[in-house]
Tab-separated table of C-alpha atoms in Angstrom:
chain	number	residue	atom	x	y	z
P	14	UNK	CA	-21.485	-8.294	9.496
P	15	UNK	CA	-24.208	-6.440	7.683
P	16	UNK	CA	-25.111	-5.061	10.904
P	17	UNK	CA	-21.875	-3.244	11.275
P	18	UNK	CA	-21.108	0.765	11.629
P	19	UNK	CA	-20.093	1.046	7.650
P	20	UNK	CA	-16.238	1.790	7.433
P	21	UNK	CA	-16.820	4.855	4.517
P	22	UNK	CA	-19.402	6.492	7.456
P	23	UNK	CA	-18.101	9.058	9.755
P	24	UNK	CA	-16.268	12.562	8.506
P	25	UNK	CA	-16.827	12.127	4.922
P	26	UNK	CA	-20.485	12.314	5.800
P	27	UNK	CA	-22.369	15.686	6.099
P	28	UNK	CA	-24.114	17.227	9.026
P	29	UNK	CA	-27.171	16.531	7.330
P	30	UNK	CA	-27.596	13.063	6.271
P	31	UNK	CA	-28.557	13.445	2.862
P	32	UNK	CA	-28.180	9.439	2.654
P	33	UNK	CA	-31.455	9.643	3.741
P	34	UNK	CA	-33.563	12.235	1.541
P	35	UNK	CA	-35.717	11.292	-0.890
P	36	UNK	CA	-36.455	13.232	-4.353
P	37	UNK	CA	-39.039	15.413	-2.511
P	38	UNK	CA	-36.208	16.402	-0.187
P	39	UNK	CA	-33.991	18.029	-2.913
P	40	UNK	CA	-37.347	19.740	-4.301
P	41	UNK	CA	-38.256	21.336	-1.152
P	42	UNK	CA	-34.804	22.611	-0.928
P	43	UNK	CA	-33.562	26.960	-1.755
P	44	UNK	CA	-33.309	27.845	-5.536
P	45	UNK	CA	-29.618	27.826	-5.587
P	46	UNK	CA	-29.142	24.489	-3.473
P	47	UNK	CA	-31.989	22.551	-5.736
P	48	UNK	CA	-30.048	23.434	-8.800
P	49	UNK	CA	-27.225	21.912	-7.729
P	50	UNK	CA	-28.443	18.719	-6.748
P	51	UNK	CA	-30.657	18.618	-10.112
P	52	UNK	CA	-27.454	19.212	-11.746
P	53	UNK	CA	-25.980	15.667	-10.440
P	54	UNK	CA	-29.211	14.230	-11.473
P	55	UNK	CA	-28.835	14.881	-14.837
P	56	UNK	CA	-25.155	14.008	-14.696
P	57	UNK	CA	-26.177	10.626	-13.509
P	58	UNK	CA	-28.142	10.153	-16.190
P	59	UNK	CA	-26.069	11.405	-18.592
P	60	UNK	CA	-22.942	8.742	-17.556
P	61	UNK	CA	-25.830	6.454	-17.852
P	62	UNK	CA	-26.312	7.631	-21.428
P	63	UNK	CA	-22.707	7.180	-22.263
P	64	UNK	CA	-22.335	3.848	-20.981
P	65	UNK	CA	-25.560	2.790	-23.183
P	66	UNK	CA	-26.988	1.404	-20.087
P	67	UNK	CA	-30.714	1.601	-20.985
P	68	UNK	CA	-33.070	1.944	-23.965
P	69	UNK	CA	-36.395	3.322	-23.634
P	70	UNK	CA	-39.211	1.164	-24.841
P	71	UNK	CA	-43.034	0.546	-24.674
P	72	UNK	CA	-44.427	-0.867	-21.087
P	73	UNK	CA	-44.477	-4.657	-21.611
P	74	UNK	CA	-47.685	-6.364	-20.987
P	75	UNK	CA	-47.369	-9.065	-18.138
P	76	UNK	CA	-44.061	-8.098	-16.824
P	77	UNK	CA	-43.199	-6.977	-13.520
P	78	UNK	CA	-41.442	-3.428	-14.083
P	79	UNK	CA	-38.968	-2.798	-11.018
P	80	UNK	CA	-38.899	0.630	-9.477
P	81	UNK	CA	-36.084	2.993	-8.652
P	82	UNK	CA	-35.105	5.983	-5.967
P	83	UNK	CA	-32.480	8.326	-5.884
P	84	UNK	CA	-29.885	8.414	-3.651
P	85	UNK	CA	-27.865	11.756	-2.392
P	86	UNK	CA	-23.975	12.068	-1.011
P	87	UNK	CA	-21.801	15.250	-0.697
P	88	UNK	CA	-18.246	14.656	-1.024
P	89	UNK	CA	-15.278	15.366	1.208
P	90	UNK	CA	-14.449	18.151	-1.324
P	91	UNK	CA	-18.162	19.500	-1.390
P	92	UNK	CA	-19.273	17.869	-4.704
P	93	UNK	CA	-22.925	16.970	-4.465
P	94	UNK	CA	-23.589	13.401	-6.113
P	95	UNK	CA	-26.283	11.903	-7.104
P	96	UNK	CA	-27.146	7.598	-8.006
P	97	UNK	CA	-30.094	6.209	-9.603
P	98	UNK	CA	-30.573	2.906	-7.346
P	99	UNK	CA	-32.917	-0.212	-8.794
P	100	UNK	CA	-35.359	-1.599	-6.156
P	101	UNK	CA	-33.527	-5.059	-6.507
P	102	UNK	CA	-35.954	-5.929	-3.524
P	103	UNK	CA	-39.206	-6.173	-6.256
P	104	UNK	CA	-37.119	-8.574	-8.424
P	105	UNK	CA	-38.982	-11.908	-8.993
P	106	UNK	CA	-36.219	-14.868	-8.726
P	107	UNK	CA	-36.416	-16.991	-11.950
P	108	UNK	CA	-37.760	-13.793	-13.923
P	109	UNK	CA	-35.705	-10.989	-13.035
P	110	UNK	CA	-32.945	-12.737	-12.277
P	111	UNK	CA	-31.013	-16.113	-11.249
P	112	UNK	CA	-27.936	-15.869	-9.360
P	113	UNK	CA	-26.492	-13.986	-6.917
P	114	UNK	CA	-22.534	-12.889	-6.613
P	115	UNK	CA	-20.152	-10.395	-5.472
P	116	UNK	CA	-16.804	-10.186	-6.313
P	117	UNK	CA	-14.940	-10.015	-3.327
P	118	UNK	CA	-11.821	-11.259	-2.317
P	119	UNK	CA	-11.207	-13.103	1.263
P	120	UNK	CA	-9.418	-11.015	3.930
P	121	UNK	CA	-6.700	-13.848	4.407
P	122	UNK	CA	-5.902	-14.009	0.587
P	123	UNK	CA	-5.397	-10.079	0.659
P	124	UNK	CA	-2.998	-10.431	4.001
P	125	UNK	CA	-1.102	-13.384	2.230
P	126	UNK	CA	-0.187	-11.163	-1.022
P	127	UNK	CA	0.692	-8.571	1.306
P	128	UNK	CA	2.722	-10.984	3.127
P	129	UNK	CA	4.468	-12.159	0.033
P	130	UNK	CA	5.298	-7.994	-1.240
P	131	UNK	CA	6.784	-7.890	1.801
P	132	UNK	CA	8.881	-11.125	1.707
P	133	UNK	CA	9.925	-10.516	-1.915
P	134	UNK	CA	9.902	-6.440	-2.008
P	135	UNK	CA	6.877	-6.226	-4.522
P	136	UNK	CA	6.084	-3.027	-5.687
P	137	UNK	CA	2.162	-2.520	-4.964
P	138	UNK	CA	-0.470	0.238	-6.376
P	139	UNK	CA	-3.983	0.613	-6.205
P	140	UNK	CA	-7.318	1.994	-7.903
P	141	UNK	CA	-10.658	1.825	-7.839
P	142	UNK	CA	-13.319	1.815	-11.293
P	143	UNK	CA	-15.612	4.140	-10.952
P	144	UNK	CA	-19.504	2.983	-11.387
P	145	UNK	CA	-18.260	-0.290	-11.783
P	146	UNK	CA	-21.556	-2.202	-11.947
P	147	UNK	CA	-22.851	-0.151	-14.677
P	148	UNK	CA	-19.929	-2.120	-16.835
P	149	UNK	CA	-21.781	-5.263	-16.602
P	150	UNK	CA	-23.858	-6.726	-19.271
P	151	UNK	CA	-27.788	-8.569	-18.326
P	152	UNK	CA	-28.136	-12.064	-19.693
P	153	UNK	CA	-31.782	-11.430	-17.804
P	154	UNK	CA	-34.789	-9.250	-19.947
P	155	UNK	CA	-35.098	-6.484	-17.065
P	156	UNK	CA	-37.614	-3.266	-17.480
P	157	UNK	CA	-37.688	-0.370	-14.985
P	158	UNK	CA	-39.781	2.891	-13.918
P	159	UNK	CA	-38.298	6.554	-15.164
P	160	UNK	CA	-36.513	7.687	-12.836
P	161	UNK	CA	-38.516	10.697	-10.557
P	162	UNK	CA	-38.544	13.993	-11.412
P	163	UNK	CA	-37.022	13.550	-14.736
P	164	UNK	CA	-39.866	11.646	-17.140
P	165	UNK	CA	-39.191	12.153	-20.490
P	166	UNK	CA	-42.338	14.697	-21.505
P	167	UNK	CA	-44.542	13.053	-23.891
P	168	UNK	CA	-42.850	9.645	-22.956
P	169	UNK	CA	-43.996	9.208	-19.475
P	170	UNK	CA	-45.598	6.075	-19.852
P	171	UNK	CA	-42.808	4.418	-21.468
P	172	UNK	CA	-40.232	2.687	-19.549
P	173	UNK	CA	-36.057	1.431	-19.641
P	174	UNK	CA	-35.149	-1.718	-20.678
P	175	UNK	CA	-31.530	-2.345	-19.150
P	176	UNK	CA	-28.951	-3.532	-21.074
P	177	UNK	CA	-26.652	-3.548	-18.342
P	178	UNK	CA	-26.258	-3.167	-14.600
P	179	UNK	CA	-27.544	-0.977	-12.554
P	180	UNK	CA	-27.021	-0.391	-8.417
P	181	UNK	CA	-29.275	-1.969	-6.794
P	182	UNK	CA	-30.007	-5.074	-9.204
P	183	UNK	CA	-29.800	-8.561	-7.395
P	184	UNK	CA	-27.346	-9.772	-10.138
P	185	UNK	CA	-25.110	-6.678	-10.572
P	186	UNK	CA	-22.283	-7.803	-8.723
P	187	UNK	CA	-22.098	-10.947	-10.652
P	188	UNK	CA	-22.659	-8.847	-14.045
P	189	UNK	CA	-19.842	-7.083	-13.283
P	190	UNK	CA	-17.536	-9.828	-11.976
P	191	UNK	CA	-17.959	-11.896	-15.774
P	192	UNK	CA	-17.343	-8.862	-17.382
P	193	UNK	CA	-14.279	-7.917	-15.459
P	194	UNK	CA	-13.231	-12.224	-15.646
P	195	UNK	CA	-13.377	-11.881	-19.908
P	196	UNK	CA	-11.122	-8.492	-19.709
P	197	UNK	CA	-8.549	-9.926	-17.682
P	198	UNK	CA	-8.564	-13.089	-19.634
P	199	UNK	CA	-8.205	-10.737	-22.723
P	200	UNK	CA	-5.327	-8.955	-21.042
P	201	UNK	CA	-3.224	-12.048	-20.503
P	202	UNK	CA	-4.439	-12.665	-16.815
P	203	UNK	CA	-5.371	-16.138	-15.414
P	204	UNK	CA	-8.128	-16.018	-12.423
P	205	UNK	CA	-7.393	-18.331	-9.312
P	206	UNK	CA	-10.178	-21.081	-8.945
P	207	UNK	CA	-10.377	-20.732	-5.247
P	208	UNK	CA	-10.604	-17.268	-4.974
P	209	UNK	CA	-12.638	-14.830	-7.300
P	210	UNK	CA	-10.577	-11.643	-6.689
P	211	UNK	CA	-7.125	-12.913	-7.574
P	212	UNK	CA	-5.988	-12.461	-11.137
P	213	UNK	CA	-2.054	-13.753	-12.393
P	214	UNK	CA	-0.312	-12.530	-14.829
P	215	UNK	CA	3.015	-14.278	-16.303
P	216	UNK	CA	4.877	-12.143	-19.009
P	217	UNK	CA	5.979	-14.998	-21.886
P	218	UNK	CA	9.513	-13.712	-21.877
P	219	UNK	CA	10.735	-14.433	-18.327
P	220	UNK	CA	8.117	-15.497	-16.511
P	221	UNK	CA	7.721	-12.275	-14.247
P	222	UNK	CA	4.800	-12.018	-12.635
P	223	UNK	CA	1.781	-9.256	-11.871
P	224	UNK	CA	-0.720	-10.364	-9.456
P	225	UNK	CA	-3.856	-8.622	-8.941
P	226	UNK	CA	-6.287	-8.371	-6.082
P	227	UNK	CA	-10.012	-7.179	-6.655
P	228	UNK	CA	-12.749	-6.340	-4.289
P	229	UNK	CA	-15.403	-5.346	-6.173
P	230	UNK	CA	-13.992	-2.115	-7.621
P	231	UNK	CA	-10.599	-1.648	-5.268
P	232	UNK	CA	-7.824	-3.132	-7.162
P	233	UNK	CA	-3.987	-3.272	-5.918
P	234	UNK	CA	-1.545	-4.347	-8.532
P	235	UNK	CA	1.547	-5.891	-7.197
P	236	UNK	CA	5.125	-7.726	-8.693
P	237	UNK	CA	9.033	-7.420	-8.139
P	238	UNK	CA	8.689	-5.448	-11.365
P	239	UNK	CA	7.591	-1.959	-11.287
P	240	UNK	CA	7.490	-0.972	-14.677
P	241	UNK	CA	5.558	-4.220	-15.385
P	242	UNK	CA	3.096	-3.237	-13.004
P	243	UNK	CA	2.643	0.046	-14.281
P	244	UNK	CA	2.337	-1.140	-17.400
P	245	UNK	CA	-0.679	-3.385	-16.714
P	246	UNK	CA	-2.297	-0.930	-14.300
P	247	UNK	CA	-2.266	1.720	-16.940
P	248	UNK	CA	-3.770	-0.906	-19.339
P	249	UNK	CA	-6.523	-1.546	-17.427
P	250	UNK	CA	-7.229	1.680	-17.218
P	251	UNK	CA	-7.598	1.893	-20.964
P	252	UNK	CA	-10.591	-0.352	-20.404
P	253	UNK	CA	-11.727	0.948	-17.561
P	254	UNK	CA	-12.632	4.458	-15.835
P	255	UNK	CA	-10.486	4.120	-12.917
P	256	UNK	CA	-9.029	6.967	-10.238
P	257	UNK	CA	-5.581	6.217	-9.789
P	258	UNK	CA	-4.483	5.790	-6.165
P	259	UNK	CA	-0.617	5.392	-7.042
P	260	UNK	CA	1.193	3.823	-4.367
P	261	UNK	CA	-1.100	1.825	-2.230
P	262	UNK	CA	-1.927	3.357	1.080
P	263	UNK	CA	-4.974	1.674	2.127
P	264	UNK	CA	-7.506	-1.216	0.708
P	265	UNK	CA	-10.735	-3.024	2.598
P	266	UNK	CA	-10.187	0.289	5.133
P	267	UNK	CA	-6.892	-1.459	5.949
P	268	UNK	CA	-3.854	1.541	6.571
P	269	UNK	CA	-0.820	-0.121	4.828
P	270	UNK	CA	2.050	1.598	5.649
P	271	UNK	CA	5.879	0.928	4.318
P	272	UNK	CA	8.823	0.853	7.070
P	273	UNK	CA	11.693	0.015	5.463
P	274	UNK	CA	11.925	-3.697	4.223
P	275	UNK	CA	8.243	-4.145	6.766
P	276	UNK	CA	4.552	-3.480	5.605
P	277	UNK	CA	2.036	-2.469	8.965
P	278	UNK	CA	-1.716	-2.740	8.415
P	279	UNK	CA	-4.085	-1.660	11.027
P	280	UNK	CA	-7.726	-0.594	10.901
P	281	UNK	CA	-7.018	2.337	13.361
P	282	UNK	CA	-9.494	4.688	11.686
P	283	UNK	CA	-12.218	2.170	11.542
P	284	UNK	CA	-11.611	1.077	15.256
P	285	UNK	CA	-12.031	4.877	16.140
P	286	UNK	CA	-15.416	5.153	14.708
P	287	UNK	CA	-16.878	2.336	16.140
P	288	UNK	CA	-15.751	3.254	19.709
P	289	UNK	CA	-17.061	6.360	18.952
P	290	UNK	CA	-20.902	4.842	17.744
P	291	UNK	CA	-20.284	2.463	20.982
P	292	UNK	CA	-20.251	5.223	23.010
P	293	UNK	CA	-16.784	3.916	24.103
P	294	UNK	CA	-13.539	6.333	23.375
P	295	UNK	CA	-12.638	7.063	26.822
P	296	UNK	CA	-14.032	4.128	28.348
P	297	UNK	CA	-11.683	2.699	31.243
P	298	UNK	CA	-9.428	-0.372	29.481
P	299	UNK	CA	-9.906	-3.789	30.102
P	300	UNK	CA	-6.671	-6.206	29.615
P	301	UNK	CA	-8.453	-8.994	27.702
P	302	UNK	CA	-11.035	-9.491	25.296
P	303	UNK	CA	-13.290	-11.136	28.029
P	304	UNK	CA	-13.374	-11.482	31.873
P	305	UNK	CA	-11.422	-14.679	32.996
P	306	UNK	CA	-13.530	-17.884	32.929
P	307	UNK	CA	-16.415	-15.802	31.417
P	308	UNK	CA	-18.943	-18.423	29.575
P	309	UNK	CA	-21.929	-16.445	28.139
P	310	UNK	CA	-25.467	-18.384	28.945
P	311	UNK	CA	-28.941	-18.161	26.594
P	312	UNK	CA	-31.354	-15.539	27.241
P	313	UNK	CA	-34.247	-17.087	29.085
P	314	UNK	CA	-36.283	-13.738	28.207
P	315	UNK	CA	-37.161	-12.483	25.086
P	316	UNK	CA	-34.968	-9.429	23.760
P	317	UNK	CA	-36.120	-6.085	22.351
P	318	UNK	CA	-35.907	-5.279	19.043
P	319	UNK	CA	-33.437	-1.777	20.264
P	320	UNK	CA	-31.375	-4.390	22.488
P	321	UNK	CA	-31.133	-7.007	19.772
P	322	UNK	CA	-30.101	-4.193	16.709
P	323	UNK	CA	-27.496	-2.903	19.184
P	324	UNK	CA	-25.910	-5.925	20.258
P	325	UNK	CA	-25.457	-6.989	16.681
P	326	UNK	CA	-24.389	-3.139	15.221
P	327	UNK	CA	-21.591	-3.673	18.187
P	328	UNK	CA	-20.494	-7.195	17.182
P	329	UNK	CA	-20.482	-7.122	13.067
P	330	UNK	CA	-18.401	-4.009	13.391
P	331	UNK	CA	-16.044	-6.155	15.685
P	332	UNK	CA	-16.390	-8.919	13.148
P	333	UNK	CA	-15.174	-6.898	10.581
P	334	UNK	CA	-11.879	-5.849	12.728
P	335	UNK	CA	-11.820	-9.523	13.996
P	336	UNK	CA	-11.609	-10.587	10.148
P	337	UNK	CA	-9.476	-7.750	8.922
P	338	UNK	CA	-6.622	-7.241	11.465
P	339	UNK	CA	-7.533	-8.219	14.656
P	340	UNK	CA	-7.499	-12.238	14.830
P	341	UNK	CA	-6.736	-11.672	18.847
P	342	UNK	CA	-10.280	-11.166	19.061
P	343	UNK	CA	-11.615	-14.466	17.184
P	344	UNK	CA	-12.487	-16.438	20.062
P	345	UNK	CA	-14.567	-13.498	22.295
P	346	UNK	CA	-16.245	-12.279	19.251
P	347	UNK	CA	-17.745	-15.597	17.904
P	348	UNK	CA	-18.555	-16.546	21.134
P	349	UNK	CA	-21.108	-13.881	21.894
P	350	UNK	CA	-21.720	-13.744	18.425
P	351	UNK	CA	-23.890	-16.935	19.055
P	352	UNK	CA	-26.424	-14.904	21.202
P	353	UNK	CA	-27.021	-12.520	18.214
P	354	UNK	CA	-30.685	-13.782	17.674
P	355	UNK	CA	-31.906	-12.996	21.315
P	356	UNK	CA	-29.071	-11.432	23.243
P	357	UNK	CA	-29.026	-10.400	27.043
P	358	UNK	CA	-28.274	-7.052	28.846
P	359	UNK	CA	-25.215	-9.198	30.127
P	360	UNK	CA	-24.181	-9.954	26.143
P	361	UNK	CA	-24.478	-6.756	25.092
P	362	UNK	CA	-22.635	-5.591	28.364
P	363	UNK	CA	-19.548	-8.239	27.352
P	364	UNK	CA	-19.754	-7.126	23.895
P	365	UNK	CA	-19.059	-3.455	25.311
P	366	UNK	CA	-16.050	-5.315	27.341
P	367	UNK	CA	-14.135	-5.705	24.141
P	368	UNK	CA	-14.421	-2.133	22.793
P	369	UNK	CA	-12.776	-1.900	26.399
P	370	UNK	CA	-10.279	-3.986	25.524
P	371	UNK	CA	-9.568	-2.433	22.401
P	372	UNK	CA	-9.275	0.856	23.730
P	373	UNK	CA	-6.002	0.167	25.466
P	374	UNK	CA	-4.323	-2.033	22.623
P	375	UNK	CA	-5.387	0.295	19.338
């Protein structure tokens, strides 16, 4: 699945990728156009200020320090942003850190509370905390590089000591996820023990309930109880910075749409753009996910590295429809999915078949 076409890619990204530039890129750039992006540098570092994310010490002696890079988006709405990223790649297990965890809730779990808001009428809203990792406190000693182009003068040889997460850092997603855990404990929320993203409330008085689902940092609040919900919402966003997304249209890139006592998802939107990487929007339709009787065989050859990144760009992105919305393709998708490591013209050639298939049932 890491291989798949990223569902936040497509119109929201610019003509030129700026995903890709590095510091030198934005310092090469016109006057007026260098200012700007300089600008979201120092706001970056200024929310990293406010969130007492660092303090800058003395270079230790006989400790790895980690490096960083910048990385560069423009909005849909033209705002230039800027991240500072850790290297999490340079970390030294057992040093720099210890576990590894993301808070993510499972795809089923998120269809079954739909499921039940539709069955009982639950009223559902969603948000998402902004620079949600930077919330999360290090248990680990961690020390990292100045960030380019903006070395504190007279303090260039001094470094950050993190006192809490940063992108990029191996254990940032599980930095987060503890200190998310002890504020909805705090709040009055129990967490599920087979599922890390599902948090229950249960007001004392009559036992109504406000369940919340969390991927990361997309939340949807949901109960039979609207004002209960809203009251919760809004008091997690008293703890957290949070955009408010109201009444939930979409979550995971699942389109949740209302019809009346029925909820629809689809990943319509998604689909599109990876028809569109695949080369396959007006390919002719085929009426199954694979040719009658079709059983793939091993690759006696050896694949090349283009045919082997292809096939598997082509099959995580159906993975991630398979696992969203689109169980019809389960059996076709792990199937082939099996040839990943060395796959065949003819595999990559099937897993083209099922964009074909999904072109006529959308």
């Amino acid at each position: 699945v890491s291989k798949a076409i990223p569902p936040d890619e497509g119109e929201e990204v610019p003509p030129q990728n700026v995903h890709e530039w590095t510091f030198c890129d934005i310092a090469s750039l016109p006057n007026a156009e260098r200012k700007e992006w300089f600008t979201a540098c120092r706001e970056e570092l200024e929310a990293l200020l406010r969130r007492e994310v660092y303090d800058m010490v003395d270079r230790p002696k006989g400790r790895k320090v980690i490096r960083n890079r910048w990385v560069f988006d423009i909005k849909p709405d033209g705002r230039k942003r800027a991240r500072l990223v850790a290297k999490g790649f340079s970390q030294v297990e057992g040093q720099d850190f210890d576990k590894i965890f993301s808070p993510v809730v499972r795809f089923e779990t998120v269809r079954l509370i739909i499921a039940l808001a539709t069955l009982e009428s639950w009223y559902i809203s969603g948000l998402d905390v902004r620079s949600a990792y930077l919330y999360g406190k290090l248990e680990e000693e961690i020390y990292m590089e100045q960030p380019e182009g903006f070395r504190t003068p007279g303090s260039e040889h001094k470094v950050f000591k993190l006192k809490r997460a940063l992108y990029g850092l191996k254990q940032a997603g599980l930095a987060w996820w503890r200190t998310l855990s002890e504020s909805m404990q705090l709040m009055g929320f129990n967490r599920l023990s087979n599922d890390a993203g599902i948090y229950i409330y249960k007001r004392p008085s009559d036992g109504q309930i406000v369940v919340v689902v969390v991927y990361v940092d997309d939340a949807l609040f949901c109960g039979p109880d609207k004002k209960l919900v809203a009251q919760m919402k809004a008091r997690f966003m008293r703890k957290w910075e949070c955009r408010d997304l109201g009444d939930a249209k979409e979550f995971l890139r699942m389109r949740i749409v209302r019809k009346g006592s029925s909820i629809h998802l689809d990943q319509c939107a998604y689909l599109e753009k990876v028809l569109e990487h695949c080369g396959m929007t007006n390919a002719r339709p085929a009426p199954t996910p694979l040719p009658a009787g079709y059983q793939p065989e091993p690759n006696k050859g050896q694949s090349t590295p283009e045919l082997r990144s292809r096939f598997q760009m082509v099959i995580g992105s159906l993975l991630y429809l398979m696992l969203g919305t689109r169980p019809d393709l389960a059996f076709a998708v792990t199937k082939l999915s099996q040839f990943a490591a060395n796959p065949s013209e003819e595999h990559l050639n099937r897993a083209l078949y099922i964009c074909r298939y999904l072109v006529r049932t959308q």
